[in-house]
PDB file of C-alpha atoms in Angstrom:
ATOM      1  CA  MET A   1      34.028 -18.238 -19.174  1.00 49.00           C
ATOM      2  CA  LYS A   2      31.407 -17.713 -21.561  1.00 51.00           C
ATOM      3  CA  LYS A   3      29.087 -20.393 -20.164  1.00 48.00           C
ATOM      4  CA  PHE A   4      29.488 -18.598 -16.859  1.00 42.00           C
ATOM      5  CA  LEU A   5      28.722 -15.238 -18.376  1.00 48.00           C
ATOM      6  CA  LEU A   6      25.589 -16.800 -20.042  1.00 47.00           C
ATOM      7  CA  LEU A   7      24.566 -18.351 -16.763  1.00 46.00           C
ATOM      8  CA  ILE A   8      24.739 -14.774 -14.999  1.00 52.00           C
ATOM      9  CA  VAL A   9      22.524 -13.304 -17.761  1.00 42.00           C
ATOM     10  CA  LEU A  10      19.930 -16.079 -17.396  1.00 48.00           C
ATOM     11  CA  LEU A  11      19.769 -15.447 -13.668  1.00 50.00           C
ATOM     12  CA  LEU A  12      19.405 -11.550 -14.186  1.00 50.00           C
ATOM     13  CA  VAL A  13      16.686 -11.522 -16.854  1.00 44.00           C
ATOM     14  CA  PRO A  14      13.798 -12.535 -14.553  1.00 45.00           C
ATOM     15  CA  LEU A  15      14.953  -9.856 -12.060  1.00 45.00           C
ATOM     16  CA  LEU A  16      14.914  -7.280 -14.800  1.00 44.00           C
ATOM     17  CA  THR A  17      11.604  -8.466 -16.040  1.00 40.00           C
ATOM     18  CA  PHE A  18      10.073  -8.003 -12.528  1.00 38.00           C
ATOM     19  CA  ALA A  19      11.842  -4.712 -11.967  1.00 42.00           C
ATOM     20  CA  SER A  20      10.327  -3.359 -15.271  1.00 39.00           C
ATOM     21  CA  ASP A  21       6.910  -4.761 -14.825  1.00 43.00           C
ATOM     22  CA  ASP A  22       4.988  -1.554 -14.400  1.00 55.00           C
ATOM     23  CA  SER A  23       1.873  -1.331 -16.521  1.00 66.00           C
ATOM     24  CA  SER A  24       0.626   1.864 -14.907  1.00 75.00           C
ATOM     25  CA  SER A  25       0.342   5.043 -17.375  1.00 83.00           C
ATOM     26  CA  ILE A  26       1.481   7.465 -14.859  1.00 90.00           C
ATOM     27  CA  VAL A  27       4.321   7.745 -11.986  1.00 93.00           C
ATOM     28  CA  LEU A  28       3.522   5.768  -8.875  1.00 96.00           C
ATOM     29  CA  GLU A  29       4.065   8.357  -6.065  1.00 96.00           C
ATOM     30  CA  LYS A  30       6.435   7.072  -3.144  1.00 96.00           C
ATOM     31  CA  ALA A  31       4.154   5.988  -0.081  1.00 96.00           C
ATOM     32  CA  PRO A  32       5.574   7.114   3.131  1.00 96.00           C
ATOM     33  CA  ILE A  33       5.233   3.574   4.776  1.00 95.00           C
ATOM     34  CA  ASN A  34       6.163   3.242   8.612  1.00 94.00           C
ATOM     35  CA  VAL A  35       4.176   0.456  10.101  1.00 92.00           C
ATOM     36  CA  HIS A  36       5.886   1.472  13.553  1.00 92.00           C
ATOM     37  CA  ASP A  37       4.198   4.770  13.698  1.00 94.00           C
ATOM     38  CA  LYS A  38       1.253   3.781  15.591  1.00 93.00           C
ATOM     39  CA  SER A  39      -0.536   7.156  15.590  1.00 95.00           C
ATOM     40  CA  SER A  40      -0.390   6.877  11.745  1.00 96.00           C
ATOM     41  CA  LEU A  41      -1.636   3.393  12.097  1.00 95.00           C
ATOM     42  CA  MET A  42      -4.592   4.594  14.422  1.00 95.00           C
ATOM     43  CA  ARG A  43      -5.370   7.377  12.162  1.00 96.00           C
ATOM     44  CA  GLY A  44      -5.488   5.398   9.236  1.00 96.00           C
ATOM     45  CA  ALA A  45      -7.434   2.548  10.787  1.00 94.00           C
ATOM     46  CA  LYS A  46     -10.127   5.268  11.851  1.00 94.00           C
ATOM     47  CA  SER A  47     -10.213   6.795   8.167  1.00 95.00           C
ATOM     48  CA  PHE A  48     -10.615   3.198   6.782  1.00 95.00           C
ATOM     49  CA  LYS A  49     -13.480   2.539   8.925  1.00 92.00           C
ATOM     50  CA  THR A  50     -15.123   5.853   8.096  1.00 93.00           C
ATOM     51  CA  LEU A  51     -14.448   6.032   4.403  1.00 92.00           C
ATOM     52  CA  CYS A  52     -13.837   2.549   3.072  1.00 91.00           C
ATOM     53  CA  MET A  53     -15.580   0.007   5.356  1.00 88.00           C
ATOM     54  CA  THR A  54     -19.002   0.573   4.004  1.00 85.00           C
ATOM     55  CA  CYS A  55     -18.060  -1.476   0.976  1.00 87.00           C
ATOM     56  CA  HIS A  56     -14.683  -3.155   1.672  1.00 90.00           C
ATOM     57  CA  ALA A  57     -13.895  -5.754   4.450  1.00 89.00           C
ATOM     58  CA  LEU A  58     -10.672  -6.609   5.969  1.00 90.00           C
ATOM     59  CA  ARG A  59     -11.769 -10.102   7.267  1.00 88.00           C
ATOM     60  CA  MET A  60      -8.027 -11.122   8.013  1.00 85.00           C
ATOM     61  CA  LEU A  61      -8.017  -8.505  10.753  1.00 87.00           C
ATOM     62  CA  GLN A  62     -11.308  -9.646  12.280  1.00 83.00           C
ATOM     63  CA  TYR A  63      -9.213 -11.088  15.439  1.00 83.00           C
ATOM     64  CA  ASN A  64      -6.721  -8.351  15.559  1.00 86.00           C
ATOM     65  CA  SER A  65      -6.786  -6.454  18.788  1.00 86.00           C
ATOM     66  CA  PHE A  66      -5.328  -3.276  16.971  1.00 87.00           C
ATOM     67  CA  ALA A  67      -8.047  -3.244  14.548  1.00 87.00           C
ATOM     68  CA  LYS A  68     -10.584  -3.839  17.193  1.00 88.00           C
ATOM     69  CA  LYS A  69      -9.290  -0.914  19.084  1.00 89.00           C
ATOM     70  CA  ALA A  70      -9.785   1.328  16.015  1.00 87.00           C
ATOM     71  CA  GLY A  71     -13.560   0.128  15.873  1.00 88.00           C
ATOM     72  CA  ILE A  72     -12.798  -2.312  12.827  1.00 88.00           C
ATOM     73  CA  THR A  73     -14.772  -5.358  13.862  1.00 86.00           C
ATOM     74  CA  ILE A  74     -16.382  -8.306  11.805  1.00 85.00           C
ATOM     75  CA  ASP A  75     -19.972  -7.061  12.481  1.00 81.00           C
ATOM     76  CA  LEU A  76     -19.308  -3.769  10.778  1.00 80.00           C
ATOM     77  CA  MET A  77     -17.943  -5.280   7.888  1.00 82.00           C
ATOM     78  CA  PRO A  78     -20.205  -5.557   4.653  1.00 80.00           C
ATOM     79  CA  ALA A  79     -21.922  -8.999   4.676  1.00 71.00           C
ATOM     80  CA  LYS A  80     -20.716 -11.424   1.990  1.00 66.00           C
ATOM     81  CA  ASP A  81     -24.289 -11.918   0.527  1.00 58.00           C
ATOM     82  CA  LYS A  82     -25.041  -8.125   0.412  1.00 62.00           C
ATOM     83  CA  GLU A  83     -26.401  -7.172  -2.983  1.00 63.00           C
ATOM     84  CA  TRP A  84     -24.271  -4.544  -4.830  1.00 61.00           C
ATOM     85  CA  TRP A  85     -24.855  -1.995  -7.578  1.00 61.00           C
ATOM     86  CA  PHE A  86     -22.948  -3.701 -10.193  1.00 61.00           C
ATOM     87  CA  ALA A  87     -23.654  -7.212  -9.166  1.00 61.00           C
ATOM     88  CA  LYS A  88     -20.028  -7.554  -7.975  1.00 70.00           C
ATOM     89  CA  ALA A  89     -18.906  -7.183  -4.578  1.00 76.00           C
ATOM     90  CA  PRO A  90     -15.994  -4.842  -3.951  1.00 84.00           C
ATOM     91  CA  PRO A  91     -12.901  -6.887  -2.926  1.00 86.00           C
ATOM     92  CA  ASP A  92     -11.366  -7.546   0.569  1.00 88.00           C
ATOM     93  CA  LEU A  93      -8.667  -5.223   1.175  1.00 92.00           C
ATOM     94  CA  SER A  94      -6.754  -7.528   3.567  1.00 90.00           C
ATOM     95  CA  LEU A  95      -4.033  -8.393   0.962  1.00 91.00           C
ATOM     96  CA  THR A  96      -4.321  -5.447  -1.246  1.00 92.00           C
ATOM     97  CA  VAL A  97      -0.679  -3.945  -0.446  1.00 94.00           C
ATOM     98  CA  SER A  98       0.798  -7.463  -0.944  1.00 92.00           C
ATOM     99  CA  GLN A  99      -1.041  -7.586  -4.344  1.00 92.00           C
ATOM    100  CA  HIS A 100      -0.419  -3.925  -5.797  1.00 94.00           C
ATOM    101  CA  GLY A 101       2.183  -2.409  -3.497  1.00 96.00           C
ATOM    102  CA  ALA A 102       1.839   0.479  -1.268  1.00 96.00           C
ATOM    103  CA  ASP A 103       3.029   2.971  -3.777  1.00 97.00           C
ATOM    104  CA  TRP A 104       0.046   1.639  -6.138  1.00 97.00           C
ATOM    105  CA  ILE A 105      -2.567   2.134  -3.717  1.00 97.00           C
ATOM    106  CA  TYR A 106      -1.105   5.617  -2.388  1.00 98.00           C
ATOM    107  CA  THR A 107      -1.290   6.958  -6.071  1.00 97.00           C
ATOM    108  CA  TYR A 108      -4.787   5.355  -6.625  1.00 97.00           C
ATOM    109  CA  LEU A 109      -6.419   7.193  -3.713  1.00 97.00           C
ATOM    110  CA  GLN A 110      -5.297  10.545  -4.903  1.00 96.00           C
ATOM    111  CA  VAL A 111      -6.011  10.409  -8.757  1.00 96.00           C
ATOM    112  CA  PHE A 112      -9.911  10.409  -8.826  1.00 96.00           C
ATOM    113  CA  TYR A 113     -11.383  13.180 -11.039  1.00 95.00           C
ATOM    114  CA  GLN A 114     -14.932  14.185 -12.287  1.00 94.00           C
ATOM    115  CA  ASP A 115     -15.979  12.545 -15.440  1.00 92.00           C
ATOM    116  CA  PRO A 116     -19.483  13.071 -16.627  1.00 91.00           C
ATOM    117  CA  ALA A 117     -19.055  10.573 -19.260  1.00 90.00           C
ATOM    118  CA  VAL A 118     -19.325   7.711 -16.742  1.00 90.00           C
ATOM    119  CA  LYS A 119     -22.364   6.439 -14.729  1.00 88.00           C
ATOM    120  CA  ILE A 120     -21.035   7.134 -11.454  1.00 90.00           C
ATOM    121  CA  GLY A 121     -19.494  10.722 -12.329  1.00 92.00           C
ATOM    122  CA  SER A 122     -15.892  10.044 -11.632  1.00 94.00           C
ATOM    123  CA  ASN A 123     -13.065   8.071 -12.933  1.00 94.00           C
ATOM    124  CA  ASN A 124      -9.607   7.177 -12.049  1.00 95.00           C
ATOM    125  CA  LEU A 125      -6.113   8.137 -13.816  1.00 92.00           C
ATOM    126  CA  LEU A 126      -4.589   4.984 -12.775  1.00 94.00           C
ATOM    127  CA  VAL A 127      -7.474   2.474 -13.109  1.00 93.00           C
ATOM    128  CA  PRO A 128      -9.625   4.056 -16.071  1.00 92.00           C
ATOM    129  CA  ASN A 129     -13.298   3.254 -15.735  1.00 90.00           C
ATOM    130  CA  SER A 130     -12.867   2.127 -12.013  1.00 89.00           C
ATOM    131  CA  SER A 131     -16.211   0.883 -10.563  1.00 87.00           C
ATOM    132  CA  MET A 132     -15.080   2.561  -7.250  1.00 90.00           C
ATOM    133  CA  PRO A 133     -16.755   6.050  -6.842  1.00 91.00           C
ATOM    134  CA  ASN A 134     -14.825   9.037  -5.596  1.00 94.00           C
ATOM    135  CA  LEU A 135     -15.352   8.832  -1.874  1.00 92.00           C
ATOM    136  CA  PHE A 136     -12.814  11.704  -1.441  1.00 95.00           C
ATOM    137  CA  LEU A 137     -14.558  14.216  -3.207  1.00 94.00           C
ATOM    138  CA  GLY A 138     -15.609  16.095   0.016  1.00 95.00           C
ATOM    139  CA  LEU A 139     -12.120  15.900   1.536  1.00 96.00           C
ATOM    140  CA  GLN A 140      -9.986  16.503  -1.568  1.00 96.00           C
ATOM    141  CA  GLY A 141     -11.976  18.661  -3.615  1.00 95.00           C
ATOM    142  CA  LYS A 142     -13.105  18.332  -7.338  1.00 95.00           C
ATOM    143  CA  GLN A 143     -10.456  17.577  -9.734  1.00 95.00           C
ATOM    144  CA  GLU A 144     -10.756  17.613 -13.689  1.00 93.00           C
ATOM    145  CA  LEU A 145      -8.481  16.621 -16.449  1.00 90.00           C
ATOM    146  CA  ASN A 146      -6.441  19.305 -17.789  1.00 86.00           C
ATOM    147  CA  ALA A 147      -5.798  19.997 -21.732  1.00 74.00           C
ATOM    148  CA  ASN A 148      -2.275  18.474 -21.611  1.00 68.00           C
ATOM    149  CA  ARG A 149      -3.564  15.074 -20.571  1.00 64.00           C
ATOM    150  CA  GLU A 150      -3.108  13.628 -24.216  1.00 61.00           C
ATOM    151  CA  LYS A 151       0.353  15.152 -24.851  1.00 64.00           C
ATOM    152  CA  ALA A 152       1.650  14.115 -21.584  1.00 58.00           C
ATOM    153  CA  LEU A 153       0.392  10.323 -21.994  1.00 60.00           C
ATOM    154  CA  ASN A 154       1.742  10.337 -25.649  1.00 63.00           C
ATOM    155  CA  GLU A 155       5.408  11.001 -24.142  1.00 61.00           C
ATOM    156  CA  HIS A 156       6.272   7.192 -24.088  1.00 54.00           C
ATOM    157  CA  TRP A 157       9.886   7.952 -23.045  1.00 67.00           C
ATOM    158  CA  ARG A 158       8.645   9.426 -19.789  1.00 78.00           C
ATOM    159  CA  LYS A 159       5.575   8.887 -17.500  1.00 85.00           C
ATOM    160  CA  PRO A 160       3.998  11.845 -16.218  1.00 87.00           C
ATOM    161  CA  HIS A 161       3.124  12.442 -12.414  1.00 90.00           C
ATOM    162  CA  TYR A 162      -0.589  12.551 -11.682  1.00 91.00           C
ATOM    163  CA  TYR A 163      -0.495  16.346 -10.664  1.00 90.00           C
ATOM    164  CA  SER A 164       0.424  17.207 -14.285  1.00 88.00           C
ATOM    165  CA  LEU A 165      -2.692  16.047 -15.753  1.00 91.00           C
ATOM    166  CA  LEU A 166      -5.121  16.928 -13.189  1.00 92.00           C
ATOM    167  CA  ASN A 167      -6.478  20.473 -12.092  1.00 92.00           C
ATOM    168  CA  LYS A 168      -8.326  20.982  -8.741  1.00 93.00           C
ATOM    169  CA  THR A 169     -11.387  23.124  -9.842  1.00 92.00           C
ATOM    170  CA  SER A 170     -12.813  23.476  -6.367  1.00 94.00           C
ATOM    171  CA  PRO A 171     -11.408  23.022  -2.920  1.00 94.00           C
ATOM    172  CA  GLY A 172     -12.331  20.213  -0.298  1.00 94.00           C
ATOM    173  CA  SER A 173     -12.682  20.448   3.445  1.00 96.00           C
ATOM    174  CA  MET A 174      -8.792  19.546   3.612  1.00 96.00           C
ATOM    175  CA  THR A 175      -5.844  21.287   2.582  1.00 95.00           C
ATOM    176  CA  ASN A 176      -3.554  19.377  -0.024  1.00 94.00           C
ATOM    177  CA  GLU A 177      -1.273  18.541   2.876  1.00 96.00           C
ATOM    178  CA  GLN A 178      -4.127  17.303   5.195  1.00 97.00           C
ATOM    179  CA  PHE A 179      -5.465  15.075   2.396  1.00 97.00           C
ATOM    180  CA  GLU A 180      -2.104  13.612   1.437  1.00 97.00           C
ATOM    181  CA  GLN A 181      -1.403  12.741   5.039  1.00 97.00           C
ATOM    182  CA  THR A 182      -4.856  11.094   5.319  1.00 97.00           C
ATOM    183  CA  VAL A 183      -4.209   8.983   2.142  1.00 97.00           C
ATOM    184  CA  ALA A 184      -0.740   8.339   3.647  1.00 97.00           C
ATOM    185  CA  ASP A 185      -2.279   6.975   6.867  1.00 98.00           C
ATOM    186  CA  ILE A 186      -4.898   4.847   5.151  1.00 97.00           C
ATOM    187  CA  THR A 187      -2.301   3.387   2.863  1.00 97.00           C
ATOM    188  CA  ASN A 188       0.340   2.714   5.969  1.00 96.00           C
ATOM    189  CA  PHE A 189      -2.614   0.898   7.697  1.00 96.00           C
ATOM    190  CA  LEU A 190      -3.475  -1.213   4.809  1.00 96.00           C
ATOM    191  CA  ALA A 191       0.260  -2.291   4.619  1.00 95.00           C
ATOM    192  CA  TYR A 192       0.185  -3.190   8.155  1.00 94.00           C
ATOM    193  CA  ALA A 193      -3.175  -5.240   7.587  1.00 92.00           C
ATOM    194  CA  SER A 194      -1.237  -7.144   4.798  1.00 91.00           C
ATOM    195  CA  GLU A 195       1.393  -8.251   7.188  1.00 87.00           C
ATOM    196  CA  PRO A 196       0.149  -7.680  10.777  1.00 81.00           C
ATOM    197  CA  SER A 197       2.559 -10.327  12.132  1.00 74.00           C
ATOM    198  CA  LYS A 198       5.636  -8.285  10.877  1.00 69.00           C
ATOM    199  CA  LEU A 199       5.965  -6.125  13.970  1.00 66.00           C
ATOM    200  CA  GLN A 200       5.949  -9.269  16.194  1.00 69.00           C
ATOM    201  CA  ARG A 201       8.339 -11.057  13.955  1.00 73.00           C
ATOM    202  CA  GLU A 202      10.638  -7.975  14.148  1.00 68.00           C
ATOM    203  CA  ARG A 203      10.499  -7.978  17.930  1.00 69.00           C
ATOM    204  CA  THR A 204      11.229 -11.505  18.154  1.00 76.00           C
ATOM    205  CA  GLY A 205      14.195 -11.421  15.647  1.00 77.00           C
ATOM    206  CA  VAL A 206      15.898  -8.567  17.866  1.00 78.00           C
ATOM    207  CA  TRP A 207      15.848 -11.142  20.906  1.00 78.00           C
ATOM    208  CA  VAL A 208      16.868 -14.093  18.707  1.00 82.00           C
ATOM    209  CA  ILE A 209      19.933 -11.879  17.490  1.00 87.00           C
ATOM    210  CA  LEU A 210      20.748 -10.870  21.027  1.00 83.00           C
ATOM    211  CA  PHE A 211      20.491 -14.559  22.139  1.00 82.00           C
ATOM    212  CA  LEU A 212      22.926 -15.887  19.272  1.00 85.00           C
ATOM    213  CA  VAL A 213      25.287 -13.088  20.177  1.00 86.00           C
ATOM    214  CA  VAL A 214      25.455 -14.105  23.795  1.00 84.00           C
ATOM    215  CA  PHE A 215      25.771 -17.645  22.802  1.00 82.00           C
ATOM    216  CA  LEU A 216      28.516 -16.932  20.413  1.00 86.00           C
ATOM    217  CA  VAL A 217      30.439 -15.199  23.176  1.00 83.00           C
ATOM    218  CA  LEU A 218      29.996 -18.296  25.662  1.00 82.00           C
ATOM    219  CA  ALA A 219      30.782 -20.591  22.979  1.00 84.00           C
ATOM    220  CA  TYR A 220      34.060 -18.720  22.148  1.00 82.00           C
ATOM    221  CA  PHE A 221      35.096 -18.942  25.854  1.00 79.00           C
ATOM    222  CA  LEU A 222      34.137 -22.536  26.232  1.00 80.00           C
ATOM    223  CA  LYS A 223      36.225 -23.429  23.277  1.00 78.00           C
ATOM    224  CA  ARG A 224      39.132 -21.466  24.679  1.00 79.00           C
ATOM    225  CA  GLU A 225      38.916 -23.803  28.000  1.00 75.00           C
ATOM    226  CA  TYR A 226      38.569 -27.155  26.142  1.00 76.00           C
ATOM    227  CA  TRP A 227      41.703 -26.078  24.051  1.00 80.00           C
ATOM    228  CA  LYS A 228      43.612 -25.075  27.049  1.00 73.00           C
ATOM    229  CA  ASP A 229      43.691 -28.573  28.507  1.00 67.00           C
ATOM    230  CA  ILE A 230      44.411 -30.210  25.125  1.00 71.00           C
ATOM    231  CA  GLU A 231      47.360 -27.806  24.471  1.00 60.00           C
TER     232      GLU A 231
END
């Protein structure tokens, strides 16, 4: 019995470790992901093209019909040999949701704030000293750190939400709800980009399950016919 309990504990340790592996200093907001929402995906794709594709590529979608419909084509993506400000090319975002998770992306895009101490003039709560400039300044408005930042971050027993650390000092062209929807759409599209075959697999899976159900019914009646003669 003791050996059995020890085995259970050993099997659960990696799962518990994985679940607690969150190095972020703030709460990751829940991303409203729904890759079946084609309207959201299209809005996200168009926003990505307008806001992100100057620097970031999605090369895994270069042959994707949905991406092409949104205007995301290989010829519009940044060239691999392009010279960049910091001598380092921005990452391809094809697998960014698979790498970081949708909640991380959704939070990251909302927590830029003005910081005159850094060269690019802005910083990020989730990734301090991020080399990405605040492309959302005109849409979201200007955010600045409030005086409670240090106190909130020092409360180790509880991570703060980003909105408890930032104050909006000037509005953008969007309301808070509109901006959150735009970020949600971009995150939703990046979730789709990380696994574009998921929708096809789900559709195929439905047909496979239906086939198995029909096959099971036919096999049952066939079995009854065989055993009727034997009995």
